[in-house]
Amino acid sequence: MTNMNAPLANRGNDVNTIEERVNTLLTQMTLAEKIGQMSQLNAGDGYAPDYLADGLRAGRIGAVLNIVDVAAVNELQRIAMEESRLGIPLLVGRDVIHGFKAVAPIPLGQAATWNPNLVREAAHVAAIEAAASGINWTFAPMIDISRDPRWGRIAESLGEDVFLASRLAVAMVEGFQGEDLSATGSIAACAKHFAGYGAAESGRDYATTDIPESELRNVYLRPFNAAVDAGVATLMTSFSDLNGVPATGNEFLLRQVLREEWCFDGFVVSDWDSIRQLQIHGLTENDRESAYEAATAGVDMEMAGDAYSGHLAELVEAGRISIGSIDTAVANILRAKFRLGLFENAFTKPEELPAVANGWALETAKQAATQSVVMLRNEHNVLPLAAAELNSIAVIGPLADAPYQQLGTWVFDGDVELSVTPLQALRSLVGDAADVRYVRAMENSRSRASEAFDEAVAAARDSDVTILFLGEESILSGEAHSRADINLPGDQAELVRRIRETGKPVVAVIQAGRPLTLTNIVDQVDALLFAWHPGAMGGPAIADLLFGIESPSGKLPVSFPRMVGQIPIYYNQKNTGKPPSWDNIAHIDDIDTRAPQTSLGMSAFHLDAGFTPLFAFGHGLSYTQFEYRHIRMSANELKPGDEVTVSVDVCNTGGVAAEEVVQLYVRDPVASVTRPVKELKGFQRVHVEPGETVTVDFRLHTDDLSFYGRDGQLVTEPGEFHVWAGGSSETQLRTEFRLESR
Ligand code: NOJ
């Protein structure tokens, strides 16, 4: 029965549908209360200060962020629900990016798993752990296509490719939000940063982006479209300027694309104070005009600023912003609150949720770490190490035993006590069977002091194998931490050189928040594992891989340049009118100083870097070998609307069982807008026993061949297409088909 004493919004059984409840509530709200819903305040850590309580009672606050004490959150919800006039519950946001207490690999590492099920599971764990603290909204996933490893936030991204990022974006949304957003343990996701943030000039965080509309639609917007189709509850605008209009005031993005074309019915939050920053960008004169631009563009909620609370009322009263558009924004926010079930269930009872950092959480983090590690080199099969044959192992480097650093960027709530470092894991795995000699050698990755190198060299000389733990500390990537030089920092390359001189086998394990330029060290080591920042369980995952308990199965979600000057370098580039070939540039090193300009064939390459990356997108070695055979299609003549099967046989010709990520690429060689030389259109992770051949089938629909054409519309054009399947973007195993016009 309806409780007539309850605040109006809580009389849930007065109306049946969410839309009716939203509309009923809107009719009861004052303008000030509406603007309150559009305002998110930073609550800081710890207990709620008085101003929050007062603001909540007055209906001036619709959401908070950065409060993670469950008792404090419950108290805020109580004030909002019981002491405000309308009893509207609060959104409680937090950056839960790759785990909450039990930290999983950084998102770029998770992308290297190419495993949507695992990525979904990791997000689900994070949601449940965060929900136990009263959080009902995470600012994740970050799905900015990232093709510039200088950019610190590439660590948070899902890499360079539209298809991979879109699949994993959907998996993360599903993991955070669950099947039912109102269920205990589900939290609202936020696809960010809309849009183009990853294209920051020279990889400098927050820098300008200039992206032609066709590139925007074909590349940067697609993962967002996928997230919207998957039901993501919210989107966050980008800090950056897009083609002269900062994203937070960009009507084209927020109205035309997001609302009109994609019919998004969740809400859009600004980034931190990014509404007031419209003035700093040079778009507006003052906060009032910034509020005007953002609200008219379609930003529903302001994060951590006071442009809306300070100016929206006067803009409405002056007739510059209609009450109708305020109502639309508020309806978007209320709809999300109803979908989250907050009106019925705003209070958190941690005892109803699984314990944080439980076995499941840590096992998921470990699996994700294991599958994220990419083996880039393994000369003479120096890996896996054979425990029985080793008497001594030298473990050297600043990241062998760095429990905090292995967690990576964005770990506000991560419990460093849960971290098991590679050194700890190796010691416990090897036990008494071998002597583990640890020399840190460098205070941190940036150190220039080499006094401890002699001790490291001595340890290497006296050991059967050296494992070098190199890379970057977590603070060298993430927001506002871009680098212009992405070599291994400090004197690490010199350390590698000194260890190499011992003549003993050398294995390097690199932890980093971005691809690094490894050209100067790659030939100096026998084996190279790239582990990203692998999270709390990175140590055991790496130890299992080093000793062959698991075979490496990660694949690069982003190309690794040979040198910074190649950036941006990504696999699905355009062909150009003068594509390079190795034949052209074979004599690059002995070019005569008086050689004619045409002597290298006049094509698109760098004299000092060629035209290929050091390691290509999709690349990753295994302890076994996979042979790809017999690519075929169920039909080679297609009509619009057809779906076909592309099959390939994958044979494990090596000696160990392993997982392989089988990749499908397509090229549209002739189109009205030039298309990339290859585009990922499918992938599957399969387990293959030694000697076994598995057939992998991909479904390919003609809609998968579509692209945004000259007029900004999605088109699928007839003609010939090329199809490849293989273990990396460099695969040569190809077939072809024709798409007829009808
Ligand atoms: C700024 C970052 O750009 C954004 O990704 C994050 O969610 C917010 N701050 C909140 O911390």
JSON list of N, CA, C and O in Angstrom, two decimals, residues 670-693:
[
{"chain": "A", "resi": 670, "resn": "VAL", "atom": "N", "xyz": [38.46, -1.55, -52.95]},
{"chain": "A", "resi": 670, "resn": "VAL", "atom": "CA", "xyz": [37.99, -0.40, -53.73]},
{"chain": "A", "resi": 670, "resn": "VAL", "atom": "C", "xyz": [36.69, 0.11, -53.11]},
{"chain": "A", "resi": 670, "resn": "VAL", "atom": "O", "xyz": [35.71, -0.63, -53.01]},
{"chain": "A", "resi": 671, "resn": "ALA", "atom": "N", "xyz": [36.69, 1.36, -52.70]},
{"chain": "A", "resi": 671, "resn": "ALA", "atom": "CA", "xyz": [35.48, 1.91, -52.07]},
{"chain": "A", "resi": 671, "resn": "ALA", "atom": "C", "xyz": [35.43, 3.40, -52.33]},
{"chain": "A", "resi": 671, "resn": "ALA", "atom": "O", "xyz": [36.44, 4.02, -52.66]},
{"chain": "A", "resi": 672, "resn": "SER", "atom": "N", "xyz": [34.24, 3.97, -52.14]},
{"chain": "A", "resi": 672, "resn": "SER", "atom": "CA", "xyz": [34.08, 5.39, -52.45]},
{"chain": "A", "resi": 672, "resn": "SER", "atom": "C", "xyz": [34.80, 6.27, -51.43]},
{"chain": "A", "resi": 672, "resn": "SER", "atom": "O", "xyz": [35.07, 7.44, -51.67]},
{"chain": "A", "resi": 673, "resn": "VAL", "atom": "N", "xyz": [35.08, 5.70, -50.26]},
{"chain": "A", "resi": 673, "resn": "VAL", "atom": "CA", "xyz": [35.99, 6.33, -49.30]},
{"chain": "A", "resi": 673, "resn": "VAL", "atom": "C", "xyz": [37.06, 5.29, -49.06]},
{"chain": "A", "resi": 673, "resn": "VAL", "atom": "O", "xyz": [36.74, 4.13, -48.74]},
{"chain": "A", "resi": 674, "resn": "THR", "atom": "N", "xyz": [38.33, 5.64, -49.23]},
{"chain": "A", "resi": 674, "resn": "THR", "atom": "CA", "xyz": [39.38, 4.61, -49.15]},
{"chain": "A", "resi": 674, "resn": "THR", "atom": "C", "xyz": [39.34, 3.91, -47.80]},
{"chain": "A", "resi": 674, "resn": "THR", "atom": "O", "xyz": [39.13, 4.54, -46.76]},
{"chain": "A", "resi": 675, "resn": "ARG", "atom": "N", "xyz": [39.52, 2.61, -47.83]},
{"chain": "A", "resi": 675, "resn": "ARG", "atom": "CA", "xyz": [39.41, 1.79, -46.63]},
{"chain": "A", "resi": 675, "resn": "ARG", "atom": "C", "xyz": [40.80, 1.30, -46.20]},
{"chain": "A", "resi": 675, "resn": "ARG", "atom": "O", "xyz": [41.72, 1.24, -47.00]},
{"chain": "A", "resi": 676, "resn": "PRO", "atom": "N", "xyz": [40.92, 0.91, -44.94]},
{"chain": "A", "resi": 676, "resn": "PRO", "atom": "CA", "xyz": [42.23, 0.45, -44.44]},
{"chain": "A", "resi": 676, "resn": "PRO", "atom": "C", "xyz": [42.75, -0.80, -45.14]},
{"chain": "A", "resi": 676, "resn": "PRO", "atom": "O", "xyz": [41.97, -1.55, -45.74]},
{"chain": "A", "resi": 677, "resn": "VAL", "atom": "N", "xyz": [44.05, -1.03, -45.02]},
{"chain": "A", "resi": 677, "resn": "VAL", "atom": "CA", "xyz": [44.65, -2.20, -45.69]},
{"chain": "A", "resi": 677, "resn": "VAL", "atom": "C", "xyz": [44.18, -3.51, -45.07]},
{"chain": "A", "resi": 677, "resn": "VAL", "atom": "O", "xyz": [44.25, -4.57, -45.71]},
{"chain": "A", "resi": 678, "resn": "LYS", "atom": "N", "xyz": [43.71, -3.47, -43.85]},
{"chain": "A", "resi": 678, "resn": "LYS", "atom": "CA", "xyz": [43.16, -4.64, -43.18]},
{"chain": "A", "resi": 678, "resn": "LYS", "atom": "C", "xyz": [42.31, -4.14, -42.03]},
{"chain": "A", "resi": 678, "resn": "LYS", "atom": "O", "xyz": [42.66, -3.15, -41.39]},
{"chain": "A", "resi": 679, "resn": "GLU", "atom": "N", "xyz": [41.23, -4.85, -41.74]},
{"chain": "A", "resi": 679, "resn": "GLU", "atom": "CA", "xyz": [40.43, -4.51, -40.57]},
{"chain": "A", "resi": 679, "resn": "GLU", "atom": "C", "xyz": [40.02, -5.78, -39.85]},
{"chain": "A", "resi": 679, "resn": "GLU", "atom": "O", "xyz": [39.49, -6.70, -40.46]},
{"chain": "A", "resi": 680, "resn": "LEU", "atom": "N", "xyz": [40.24, -5.79, -38.54]},
{"chain": "A", "resi": 680, "resn": "LEU", "atom": "CA", "xyz": [39.83, -6.94, -37.74]},
{"chain": "A", "resi": 680, "resn": "LEU", "atom": "C", "xyz": [38.30, -7.06, -37.79]},
{"chain": "A", "resi": 680, "resn": "LEU", "atom": "O", "xyz": [37.60, -6.07, -37.59]},
{"chain": "A", "resi": 681, "resn": "LYS", "atom": "N", "xyz": [37.82, -8.28, -38.04]},
{"chain": "A", "resi": 681, "resn": "LYS", "atom": "CA", "xyz": [36.37, -8.48, -38.08]},
{"chain": "A", "resi": 681, "resn": "LYS", "atom": "C", "xyz": [35.93, -9.64, -37.20]},
{"chain": "A", "resi": 681, "resn": "LYS", "atom": "O", "xyz": [34.73, -9.96, -37.14]},
{"chain": "A", "resi": 682, "resn": "GLY", "atom": "N", "xyz": [36.87, -10.31, -36.59]},
{"chain": "A", "resi": 682, "resn": "GLY", "atom": "CA", "xyz": [36.50, -11.41, -35.70]},
{"chain": "A", "resi": 682, "resn": "GLY", "atom": "C", "xyz": [37.73, -11.93, -34.99]},
{"chain": "A", "resi": 682, "resn": "GLY", "atom": "O", "xyz": [38.86, -11.73, -35.45]},
{"chain": "A", "resi": 683, "resn": "PHE", "atom": "N", "xyz": [37.51, -12.54, -33.83]},
{"chain": "A", "resi": 683, "resn": "PHE", "atom": "CA", "xyz": [38.61, -13.24, -33.15]},
{"chain": "A", "resi": 683, "resn": "PHE", "atom": "C", "xyz": [38.02, -14.27, -32.20]},
{"chain": "A", "resi": 683, "resn": "PHE", "atom": "O", "xyz": [36.90, -14.11, -31.73]},
{"chain": "A", "resi": 684, "resn": "GLN", "atom": "N", "xyz": [38.77, -15.31, -31.99]},
{"chain": "A", "resi": 684, "resn": "GLN", "atom": "CA", "xyz": [38.35, -16.36, -31.05]},
{"chain": "A", "resi": 684, "resn": "GLN", "atom": "C", "xyz": [39.57, -16.92, -30.36]},
{"chain": "A", "resi": 684, "resn": "GLN", "atom": "O", "xyz": [40.59, -17.17, -30.99]},
{"chain": "A", "resi": 685, "resn": "ARG", "atom": "N", "xyz": [39.43, -17.12, -29.07]},
{"chain": "A", "resi": 685, "resn": "ARG", "atom": "CA", "xyz": [40.51, -17.75, -28.28]},
{"chain": "A", "resi": 685, "resn": "ARG", "atom": "C", "xyz": [40.21, -19.24, -28.22]},
{"chain": "A", "resi": 685, "resn": "ARG", "atom": "O", "xyz": [39.12, -19.62, -27.77]},
{"chain": "A", "resi": 686, "resn": "VAL", "atom": "N", "xyz": [41.11, -20.06, -28.71]},
{"chain": "A", "resi": 686, "resn": "VAL", "atom": "CA", "xyz": [40.84, -21.50, -28.71]},
{"chain": "A", "resi": 686, "resn": "VAL", "atom": "C", "xyz": [41.98, -22.25, -28.02]},
{"chain": "A", "resi": 686, "resn": "VAL", "atom": "O", "xyz": [43.13, -21.81, -28.03]},
{"chain": "A", "resi": 687, "resn": "HIS", "atom": "N", "xyz": [41.61, -23.38, -27.45]},
{"chain": "A", "resi": 687, "resn": "HIS", "atom": "CA", "xyz": [42.60, -24.25, -26.81]},
{"chain": "A", "resi": 687, "resn": "HIS", "atom": "C", "xyz": [42.94, -25.37, -27.80]},
{"chain": "A", "resi": 687, "resn": "HIS", "atom": "O", "xyz": [42.03, -25.99, -28.34]},
{"chain": "A", "resi": 688, "resn": "VAL", "atom": "N", "xyz": [44.21, -25.61, -28.03]},
{"chain": "A", "resi": 688, "resn": "VAL", "atom": "CA", "xyz": [44.59, -26.66, -28.99]},
{"chain": "A", "resi": 688, "resn": "VAL", "atom": "C", "xyz": [45.66, -27.56, -28.36]},
{"chain": "A", "resi": 688, "resn": "VAL", "atom": "O", "xyz": [46.69, -27.08, -27.88]},
{"chain": "A", "resi": 689, "resn": "GLU", "atom": "N", "xyz": [45.37, -28.85, -28.36]},
{"chain": "A", "resi": 689, "resn": "GLU", "atom": "CA", "xyz": [46.32, -29.83, -27.84]},
{"chain": "A", "resi": 689, "resn": "GLU", "atom": "C", "xyz": [47.44, -30.06, -28.86]},
{"chain": "A", "resi": 689, "resn": "GLU", "atom": "O", "xyz": [47.22, -29.87, -30.07]},
{"chain": "A", "resi": 690, "resn": "PRO", "atom": "N", "xyz": [48.60, -30.53, -28.43]},
{"chain": "A", "resi": 690, "resn": "PRO", "atom": "CA", "xyz": [49.67, -30.81, -29.39]},
{"chain": "A", "resi": 690, "resn": "PRO", "atom": "C", "xyz": [49.20, -31.84, -30.43]},
{"chain": "A", "resi": 690, "resn": "PRO", "atom": "O", "xyz": [48.54, -32.82, -30.07]},
{"chain": "A", "resi": 691, "resn": "GLY", "atom": "N", "xyz": [49.48, -31.57, -31.66]},
{"chain": "A", "resi": 691, "resn": "GLY", "atom": "CA", "xyz": [49.08, -32.50, -32.73]},
{"chain": "A", "resi": 691, "resn": "GLY", "atom": "C", "xyz": [47.63, -32.33, -33.17]},
{"chain": "A", "resi": 691, "resn": "GLY", "atom": "O", "xyz": [47.21, -32.86, -34.19]},
{"chain": "A", "resi": 692, "resn": "GLU", "atom": "N", "xyz": [46.87, -31.58, -32.40]},
{"chain": "A", "resi": 692, "resn": "GLU", "atom": "CA", "xyz": [45.44, -31.42, -32.72]},
{"chain": "A", "resi": 692, "resn": "GLU", "atom": "C", "xyz": [45.24, -30.30, -33.75]},
{"chain": "A", "resi": 692, "resn": "GLU", "atom": "O", "xyz": [46.01, -29.34, -33.79]},
{"chain": "A", "resi": 693, "resn": "THR", "atom": "N", "xyz": [44.22, -30.48, -34.58]},
{"chain": "A", "resi": 693, "resn": "THR", "atom": "CA", "xyz": [43.82, -29.39, -35.49]},
{"chain": "A", "resi": 693, "resn": "THR", "atom": "C", "xyz": [42.39, -29.01, -35.13]},
{"chain": "A", "resi": 693, "resn": "THR", "atom": "O", "xyz": [41.52, -29.88, -35.06]}
]
